[in-house]
Coordinates of C-alpha atoms in Angstrom, one line a residue:
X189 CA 66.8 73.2 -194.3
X190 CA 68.0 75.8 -196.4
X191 CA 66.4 75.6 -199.5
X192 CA 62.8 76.8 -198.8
X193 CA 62.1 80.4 -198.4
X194 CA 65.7 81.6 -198.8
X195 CA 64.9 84.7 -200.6
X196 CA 62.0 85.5 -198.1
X197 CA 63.7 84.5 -194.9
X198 CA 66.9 86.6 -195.4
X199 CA 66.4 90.3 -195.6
X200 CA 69.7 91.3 -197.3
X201 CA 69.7 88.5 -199.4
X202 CA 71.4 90.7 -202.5
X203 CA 68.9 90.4 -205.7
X204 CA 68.7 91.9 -208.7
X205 CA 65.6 93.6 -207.2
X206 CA 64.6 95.4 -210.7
X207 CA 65.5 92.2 -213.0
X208 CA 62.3 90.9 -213.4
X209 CA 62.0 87.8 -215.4
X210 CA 59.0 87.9 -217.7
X211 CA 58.8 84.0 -218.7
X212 CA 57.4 83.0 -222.4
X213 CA 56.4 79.2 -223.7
X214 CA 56.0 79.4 -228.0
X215 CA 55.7 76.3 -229.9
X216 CA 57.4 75.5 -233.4
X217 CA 55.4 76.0 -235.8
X218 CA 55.6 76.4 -240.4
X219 CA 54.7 79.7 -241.8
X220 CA 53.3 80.3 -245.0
X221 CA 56.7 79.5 -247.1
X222 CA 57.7 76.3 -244.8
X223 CA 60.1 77.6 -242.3
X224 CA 60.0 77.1 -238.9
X225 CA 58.6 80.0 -236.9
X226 CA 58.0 80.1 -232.6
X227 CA 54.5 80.7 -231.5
X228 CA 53.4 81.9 -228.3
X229 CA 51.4 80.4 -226.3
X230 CA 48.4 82.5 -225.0
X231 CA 48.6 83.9 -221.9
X232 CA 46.7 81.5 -219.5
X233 CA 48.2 78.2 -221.2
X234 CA 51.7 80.3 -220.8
X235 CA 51.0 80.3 -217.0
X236 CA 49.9 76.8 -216.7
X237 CA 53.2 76.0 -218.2
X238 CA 55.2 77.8 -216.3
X239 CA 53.2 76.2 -213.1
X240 CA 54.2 72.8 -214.0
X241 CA 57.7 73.7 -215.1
X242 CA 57.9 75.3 -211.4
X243 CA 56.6 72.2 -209.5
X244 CA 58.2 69.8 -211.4
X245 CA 56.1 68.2 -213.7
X246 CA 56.5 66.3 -216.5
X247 CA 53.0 66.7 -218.1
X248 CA 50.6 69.3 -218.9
X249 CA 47.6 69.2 -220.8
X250 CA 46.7 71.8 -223.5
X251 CA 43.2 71.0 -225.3
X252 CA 41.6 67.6 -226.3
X253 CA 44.1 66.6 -228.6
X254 CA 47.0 67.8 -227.8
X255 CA 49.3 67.7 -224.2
X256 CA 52.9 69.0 -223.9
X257 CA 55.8 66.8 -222.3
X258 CA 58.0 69.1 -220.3
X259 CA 60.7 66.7 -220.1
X260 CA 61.2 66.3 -223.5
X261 CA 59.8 69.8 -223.8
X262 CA 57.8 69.1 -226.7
X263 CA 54.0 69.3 -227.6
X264 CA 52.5 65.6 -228.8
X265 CA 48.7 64.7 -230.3
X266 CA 47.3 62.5 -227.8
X267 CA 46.1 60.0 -230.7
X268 CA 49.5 60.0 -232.3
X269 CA 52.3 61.1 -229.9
X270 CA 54.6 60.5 -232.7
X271 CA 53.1 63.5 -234.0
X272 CA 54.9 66.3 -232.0
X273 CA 56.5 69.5 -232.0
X274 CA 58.8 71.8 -230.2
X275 CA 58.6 74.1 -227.3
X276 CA 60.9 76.5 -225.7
X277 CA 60.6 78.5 -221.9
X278 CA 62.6 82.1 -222.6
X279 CA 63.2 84.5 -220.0
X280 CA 63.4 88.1 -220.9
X281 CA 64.6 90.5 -218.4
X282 CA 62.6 93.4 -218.0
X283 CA 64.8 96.6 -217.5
X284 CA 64.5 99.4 -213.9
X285 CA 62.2 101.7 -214.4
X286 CA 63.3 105.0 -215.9
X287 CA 65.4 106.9 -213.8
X288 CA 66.8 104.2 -211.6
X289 CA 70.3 102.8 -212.1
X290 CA 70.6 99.4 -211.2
X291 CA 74.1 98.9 -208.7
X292 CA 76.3 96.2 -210.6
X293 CA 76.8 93.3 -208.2
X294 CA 80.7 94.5 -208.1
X295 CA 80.6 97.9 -207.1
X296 CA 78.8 96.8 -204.0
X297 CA 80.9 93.7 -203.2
X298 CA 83.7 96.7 -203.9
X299 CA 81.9 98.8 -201.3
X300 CA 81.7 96.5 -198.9
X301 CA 85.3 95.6 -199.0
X302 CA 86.3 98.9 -198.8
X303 CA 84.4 99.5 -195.2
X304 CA 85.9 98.6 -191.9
X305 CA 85.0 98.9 -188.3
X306 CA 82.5 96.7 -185.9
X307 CA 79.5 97.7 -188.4
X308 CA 81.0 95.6 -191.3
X309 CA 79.8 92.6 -192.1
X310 CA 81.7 89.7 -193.7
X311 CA 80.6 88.4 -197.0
X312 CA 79.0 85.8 -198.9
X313 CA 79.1 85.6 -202.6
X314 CA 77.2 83.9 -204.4
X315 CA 77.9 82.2 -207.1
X316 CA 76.1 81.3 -210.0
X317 CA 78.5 80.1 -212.0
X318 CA 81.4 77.5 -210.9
X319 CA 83.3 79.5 -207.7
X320 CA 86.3 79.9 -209.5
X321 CA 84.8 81.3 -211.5
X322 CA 83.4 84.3 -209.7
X323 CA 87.1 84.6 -207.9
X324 CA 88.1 85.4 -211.1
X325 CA 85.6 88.0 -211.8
X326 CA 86.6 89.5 -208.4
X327 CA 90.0 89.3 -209.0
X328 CA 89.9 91.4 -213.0
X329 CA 87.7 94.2 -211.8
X330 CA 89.8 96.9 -210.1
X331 CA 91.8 94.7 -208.7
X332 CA 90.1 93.1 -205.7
X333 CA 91.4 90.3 -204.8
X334 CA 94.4 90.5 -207.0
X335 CA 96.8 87.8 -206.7
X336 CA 99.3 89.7 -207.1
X337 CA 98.2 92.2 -204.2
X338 CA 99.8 91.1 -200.5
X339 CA 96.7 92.3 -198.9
X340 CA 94.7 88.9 -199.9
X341 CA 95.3 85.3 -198.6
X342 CA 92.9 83.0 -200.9
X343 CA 92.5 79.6 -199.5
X344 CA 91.2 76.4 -201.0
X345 CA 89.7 73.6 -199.7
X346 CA 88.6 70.3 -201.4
X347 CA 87.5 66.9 -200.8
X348 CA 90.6 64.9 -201.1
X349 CA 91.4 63.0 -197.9
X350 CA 94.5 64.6 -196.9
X351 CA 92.2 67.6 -196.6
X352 CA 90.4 66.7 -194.3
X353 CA 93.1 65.5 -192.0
X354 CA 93.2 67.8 -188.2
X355 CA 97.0 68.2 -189.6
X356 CA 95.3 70.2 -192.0
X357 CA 92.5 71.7 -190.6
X358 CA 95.1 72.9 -187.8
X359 CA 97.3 75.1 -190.9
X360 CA 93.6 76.6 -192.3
X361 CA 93.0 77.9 -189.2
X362 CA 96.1 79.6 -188.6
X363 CA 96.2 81.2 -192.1
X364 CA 93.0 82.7 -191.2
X365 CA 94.5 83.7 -187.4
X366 CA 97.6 85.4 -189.1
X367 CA 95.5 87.6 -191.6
X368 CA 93.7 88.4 -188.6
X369 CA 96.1 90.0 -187.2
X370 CA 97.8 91.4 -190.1
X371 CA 94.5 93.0 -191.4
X372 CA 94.6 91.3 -195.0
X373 CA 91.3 90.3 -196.7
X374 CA 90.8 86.2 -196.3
X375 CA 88.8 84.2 -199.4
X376 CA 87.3 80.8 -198.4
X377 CA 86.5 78.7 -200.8
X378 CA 84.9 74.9 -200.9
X379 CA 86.0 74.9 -196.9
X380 CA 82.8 74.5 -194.6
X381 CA 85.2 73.0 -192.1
X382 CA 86.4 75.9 -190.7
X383 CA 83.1 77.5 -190.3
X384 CA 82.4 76.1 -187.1
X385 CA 85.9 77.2 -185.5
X386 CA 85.2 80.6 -186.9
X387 CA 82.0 80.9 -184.8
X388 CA 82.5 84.0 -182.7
X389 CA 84.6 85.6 -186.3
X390 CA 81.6 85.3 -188.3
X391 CA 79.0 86.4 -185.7
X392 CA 81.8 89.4 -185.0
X393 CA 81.4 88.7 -181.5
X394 CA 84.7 90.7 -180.0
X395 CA 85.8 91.7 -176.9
X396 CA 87.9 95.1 -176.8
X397 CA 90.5 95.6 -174.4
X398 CA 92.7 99.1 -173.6
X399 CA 91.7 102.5 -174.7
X400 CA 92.5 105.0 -176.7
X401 CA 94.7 104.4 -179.6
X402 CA 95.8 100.8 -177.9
X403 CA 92.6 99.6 -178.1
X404 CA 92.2 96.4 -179.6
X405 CA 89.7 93.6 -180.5
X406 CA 89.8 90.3 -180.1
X407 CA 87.8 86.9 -180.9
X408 CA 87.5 83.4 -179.8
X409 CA 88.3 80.5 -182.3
X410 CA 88.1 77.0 -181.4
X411 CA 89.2 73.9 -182.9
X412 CA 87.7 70.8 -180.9
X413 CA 87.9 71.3 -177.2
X414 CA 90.6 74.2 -177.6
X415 CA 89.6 77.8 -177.4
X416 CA 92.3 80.5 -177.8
X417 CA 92.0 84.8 -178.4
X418 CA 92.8 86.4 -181.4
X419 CA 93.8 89.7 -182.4
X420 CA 91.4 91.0 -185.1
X421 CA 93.0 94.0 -186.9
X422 CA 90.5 96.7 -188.2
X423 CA 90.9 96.1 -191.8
X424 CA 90.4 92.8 -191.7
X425 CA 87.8 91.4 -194.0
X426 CA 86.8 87.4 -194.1
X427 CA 84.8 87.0 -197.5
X428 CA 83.4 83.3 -198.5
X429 CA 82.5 82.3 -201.7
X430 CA 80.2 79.1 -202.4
X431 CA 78.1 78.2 -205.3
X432 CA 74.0 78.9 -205.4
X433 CA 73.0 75.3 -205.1
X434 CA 75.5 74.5 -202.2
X435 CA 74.2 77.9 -200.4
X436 CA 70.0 77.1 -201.0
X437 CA 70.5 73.0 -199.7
X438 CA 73.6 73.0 -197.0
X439 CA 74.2 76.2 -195.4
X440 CA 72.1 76.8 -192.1
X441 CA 70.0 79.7 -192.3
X442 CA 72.1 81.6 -188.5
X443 CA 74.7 81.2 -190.9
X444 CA 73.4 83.2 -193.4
X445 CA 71.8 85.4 -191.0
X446 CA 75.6 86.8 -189.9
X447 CA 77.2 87.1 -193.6
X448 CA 76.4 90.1 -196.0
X449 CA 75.4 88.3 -199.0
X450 CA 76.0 89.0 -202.7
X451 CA 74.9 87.2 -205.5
X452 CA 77.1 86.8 -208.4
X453 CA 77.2 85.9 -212.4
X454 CA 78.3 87.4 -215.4
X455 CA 75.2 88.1 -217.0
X456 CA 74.3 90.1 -213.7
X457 CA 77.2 92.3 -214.0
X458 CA 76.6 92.9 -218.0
X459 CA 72.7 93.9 -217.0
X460 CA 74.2 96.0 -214.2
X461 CA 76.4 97.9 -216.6
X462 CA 73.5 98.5 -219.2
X463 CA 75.7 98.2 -222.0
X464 CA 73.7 97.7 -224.8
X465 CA 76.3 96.1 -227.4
X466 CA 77.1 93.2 -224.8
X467 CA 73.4 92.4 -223.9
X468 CA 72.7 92.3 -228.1
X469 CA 75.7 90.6 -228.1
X470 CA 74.7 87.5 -225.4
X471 CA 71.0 87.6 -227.0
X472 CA 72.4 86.9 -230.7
X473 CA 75.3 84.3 -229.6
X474 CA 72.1 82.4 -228.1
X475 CA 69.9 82.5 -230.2
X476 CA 73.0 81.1 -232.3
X477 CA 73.3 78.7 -229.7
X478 CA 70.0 77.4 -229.8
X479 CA 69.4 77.0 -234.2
X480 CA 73.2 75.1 -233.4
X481 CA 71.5 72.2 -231.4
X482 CA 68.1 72.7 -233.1
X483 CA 68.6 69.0 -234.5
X484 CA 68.5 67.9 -230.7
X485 CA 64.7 67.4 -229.4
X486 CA 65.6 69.1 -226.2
X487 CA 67.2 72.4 -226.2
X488 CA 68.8 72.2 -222.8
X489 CA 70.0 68.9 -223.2
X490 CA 71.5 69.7 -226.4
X491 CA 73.4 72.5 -225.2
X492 CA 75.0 70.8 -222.6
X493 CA 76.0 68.1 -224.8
X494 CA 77.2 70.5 -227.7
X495 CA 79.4 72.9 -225.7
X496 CA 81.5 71.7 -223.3
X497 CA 81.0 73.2 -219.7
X498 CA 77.9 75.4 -221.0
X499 CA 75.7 77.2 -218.4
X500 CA 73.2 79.9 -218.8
X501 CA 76.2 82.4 -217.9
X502 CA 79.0 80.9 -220.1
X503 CA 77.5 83.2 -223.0
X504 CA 77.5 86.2 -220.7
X505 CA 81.3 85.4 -219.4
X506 CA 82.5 84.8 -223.0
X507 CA 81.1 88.8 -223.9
X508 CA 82.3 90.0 -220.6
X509 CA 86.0 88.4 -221.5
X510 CA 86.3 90.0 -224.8
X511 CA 85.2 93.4 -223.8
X512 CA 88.2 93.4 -220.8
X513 CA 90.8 95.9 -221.9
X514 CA 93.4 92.8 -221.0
X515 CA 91.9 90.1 -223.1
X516 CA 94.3 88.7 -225.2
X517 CA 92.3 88.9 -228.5
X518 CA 92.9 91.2 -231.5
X519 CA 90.0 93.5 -229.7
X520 CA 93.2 94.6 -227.0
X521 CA 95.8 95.0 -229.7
X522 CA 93.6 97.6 -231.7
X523 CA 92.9 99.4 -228.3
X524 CA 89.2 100.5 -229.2
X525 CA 85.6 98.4 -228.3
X526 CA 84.6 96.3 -231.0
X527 CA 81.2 96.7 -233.5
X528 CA 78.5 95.0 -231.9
X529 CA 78.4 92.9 -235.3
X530 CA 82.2 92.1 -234.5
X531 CA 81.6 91.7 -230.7
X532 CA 79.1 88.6 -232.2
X533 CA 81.4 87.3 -234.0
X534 CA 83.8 86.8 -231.9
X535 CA 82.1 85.6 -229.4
X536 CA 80.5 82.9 -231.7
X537 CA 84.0 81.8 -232.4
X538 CA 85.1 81.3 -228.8
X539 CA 81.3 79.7 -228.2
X540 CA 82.8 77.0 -231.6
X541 CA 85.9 76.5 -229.4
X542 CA 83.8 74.1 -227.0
X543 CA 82.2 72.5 -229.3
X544 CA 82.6 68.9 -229.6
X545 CA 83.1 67.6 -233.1
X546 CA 79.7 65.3 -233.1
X547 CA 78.1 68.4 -232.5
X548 CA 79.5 70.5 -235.8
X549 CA 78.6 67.5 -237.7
X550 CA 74.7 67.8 -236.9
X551 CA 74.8 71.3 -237.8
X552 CA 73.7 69.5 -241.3
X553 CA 70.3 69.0 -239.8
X554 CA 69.8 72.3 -237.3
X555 CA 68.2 75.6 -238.9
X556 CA 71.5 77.0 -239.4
X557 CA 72.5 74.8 -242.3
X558 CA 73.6 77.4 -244.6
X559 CA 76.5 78.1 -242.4
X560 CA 77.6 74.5 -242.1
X561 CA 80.6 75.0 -244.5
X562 CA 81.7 77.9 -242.7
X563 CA 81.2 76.7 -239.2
X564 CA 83.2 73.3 -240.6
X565 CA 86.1 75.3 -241.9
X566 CA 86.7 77.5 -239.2
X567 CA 86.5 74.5 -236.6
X568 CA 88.3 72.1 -238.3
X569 CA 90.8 73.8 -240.1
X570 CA 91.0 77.2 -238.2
X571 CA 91.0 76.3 -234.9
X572 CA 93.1 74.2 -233.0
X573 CA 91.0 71.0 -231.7
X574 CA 93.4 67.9 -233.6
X575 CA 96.6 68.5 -231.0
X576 CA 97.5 69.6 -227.6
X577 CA 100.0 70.9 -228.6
X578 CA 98.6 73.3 -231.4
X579 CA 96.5 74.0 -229.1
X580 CA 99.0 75.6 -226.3
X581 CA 100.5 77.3 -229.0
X582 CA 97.8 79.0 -230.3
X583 CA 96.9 80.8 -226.9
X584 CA 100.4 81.3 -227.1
X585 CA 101.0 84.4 -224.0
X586 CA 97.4 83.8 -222.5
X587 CA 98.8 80.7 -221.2
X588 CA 100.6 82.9 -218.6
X589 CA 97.3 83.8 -216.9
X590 CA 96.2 80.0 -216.3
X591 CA 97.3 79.6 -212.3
X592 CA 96.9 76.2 -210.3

């Protein structure tokens, strides 16, 4: 199994080693003049919390009179559970210590990219976000992985049936055997199948015949009962990329043992880069986030429900988006970075796009209720969410970039 250990049991398993999470629990509470404030727990309760939230559980009690229900992640009285309030788990990043530069997760999948020879190893990435996903933050940064570039083959797999046909399985292969021998970059995606045909590629078992400048490399593959030599061209690089969750629970740990492994999100590249605009930026969007589904009892729950695909890195890829020198928003057209106050804003607007209407409409009853005119307006009347086809024609040229 996988799962347990990971991080201990593989040596080069990529981390942000200086991105320390320093986890908080605060309850809701009323100030003086009635608004709702967060108040931290004290430090020993903050750990038991963060014990149970660890392991699992669903119930941890504070005092006497009072236990918190981390499922509903919420602090009841025990004589009148009806009686409850709010709690919230926040993770702040602590930063390297001075002098150090943390690497950004892309320069060193870059780095390894750019090496060749017997002592490169292939890669894993990591994804923490949906896969294509990450291809796509590969592919806008420098160009790696371009699909425009003829040096990269990227090549999908799935779980349709026809997939998973030998027919199939037979034309995989041989994409992979042609790049080998071309010396073009390879990107696996959702396509376990071919791992165990690639057995001798990914343990870079070759044999080298002739000398000199005629010297060559080759490699087993097999595909059933068949075994047959390949060429494997010195510039050839076989890169995988597969989500966390399908790394930690289905990927044996000698397979992870050959692969160079890189883990990968958008909020890791924005730490990386230390700009401080785009980390004020994803903290203020979140916090907006949050006071938006405040209504909702459970903060995670209601996030999910609110914005359409959210994850803890869709704020972080919404920033990242905006500050590309490509992006198709008015921030390109004026050709200089945006205020930090401006960078918010925007990135609060394309946050509204996912909304789903049931959500604006509870606005009313979050902690943001002043706004709900404005939030109303802009989503109802500004953006395009009544018709498909005001919709398409709004993103007017950006629709060129969508690819199948």
């Amino acid at each position: 199994d996988g799962s347990a250990g990971l991080n201990q049991r593989c040596g080069v398993f990529h981390q942000e080693v200086f991105q320390q999470q320093a986890v908080t629990w605060a309850r809701e509470d009323d100030n003086a003049a009635g608004a709702k404030v967060w108040t931290p727990y004290d430090e020993d309760t903050s750990a038991r919390l963060e014990a149970a939230y660890i392991q699992d559980e669903t119930r941890v009690e504070i005092d006497d009179e009072r236990y918190v229900d981390l499922a509903a992640m919420r602090q009841c009285r025990r004589d009148n559970p009806s009686r409850r309030r709010k709690i919230k788990r926040t993770e702040a990043a602590s930063g390297p210590p001075q002098g150090v530069q943390c690497a950004s997760p892309l320069d060193l999948i870059r780095a390894s990219l750019e090496e060749s020879g017997v002592a490169a190893r292939y890669l894993l990435i990591i994804s923490q976000t949906d896969i294509a996903s990450s291809l796509g933050l590969l592919r806008s940064q420098a160009g790696m992985m371009g699909a425009e570039s003829s040096g990269c083959e990227v090549i999908f797999g799935s779980s349709f049936p026809g997939d998973a046909e030998y027919q199939h399985l037979c034309r995989n292969i041989n994409r992979v055997k042609i790049c080998m021998e071309m010396g073009r970059t390879v990107v696996l995606l959702n396509l376990r199948s071919v791992m165990e045909s690639l057995y001798e590629l990914l343990n870079q078992y070759f044999v080298e015949y002739g000398t000199g400048e005629h010297r060559k490399r080759y490699v087993e593959i097999g595909l059933g009962d068949q075994r047959m030599k390949c060429s494997v061209h010195a510039d050839f690089r076989l890169v995988i990329i597969a989500a966390e969750e399908e790394v930690l629970h289905t990927f044996p740990i000698p397979l992870l043992n050959r692969l160079e492994k890189h883990v990968l999100s958008t909020a890791g590249v924005l730490e990386a880069e230390n700009n401080a605009d785009a980390n004020a930026a994803v903290t203020a969007v979140r916090q907006w986030a949050c006071a938006f589904v405040s209504s909702q009892e459970n903060e995670a729950q209601g996030l999910r429900e609110a914005f359409v695909g959210y994850s803890d890195d869709l704020i972080p890829a919404i920033v990242f988006r905006l500050l590309q020198v490509d992006d198709f928003s008015d921030i390109a057209r004026n050709g200089t970075p945006p205020t930090r106050e401006r960078l918010v804003e925007l990135a609060k607007d394309k946050l509204l796009q996912l909304a789903t209407p049931d959500a604006v409409l509870r606005v009313a009853y979050s902690e943001i209720m002043q706004q709900e005119e404005e939030i109303k307006e802009k989503y109802f009347r500004q953006q395009p969410h009544s018709r498909l086809r005001d919709y398409v024609k709004n993103i007017g040229a950006a629709m060129s970039t969508i690819t199948t």
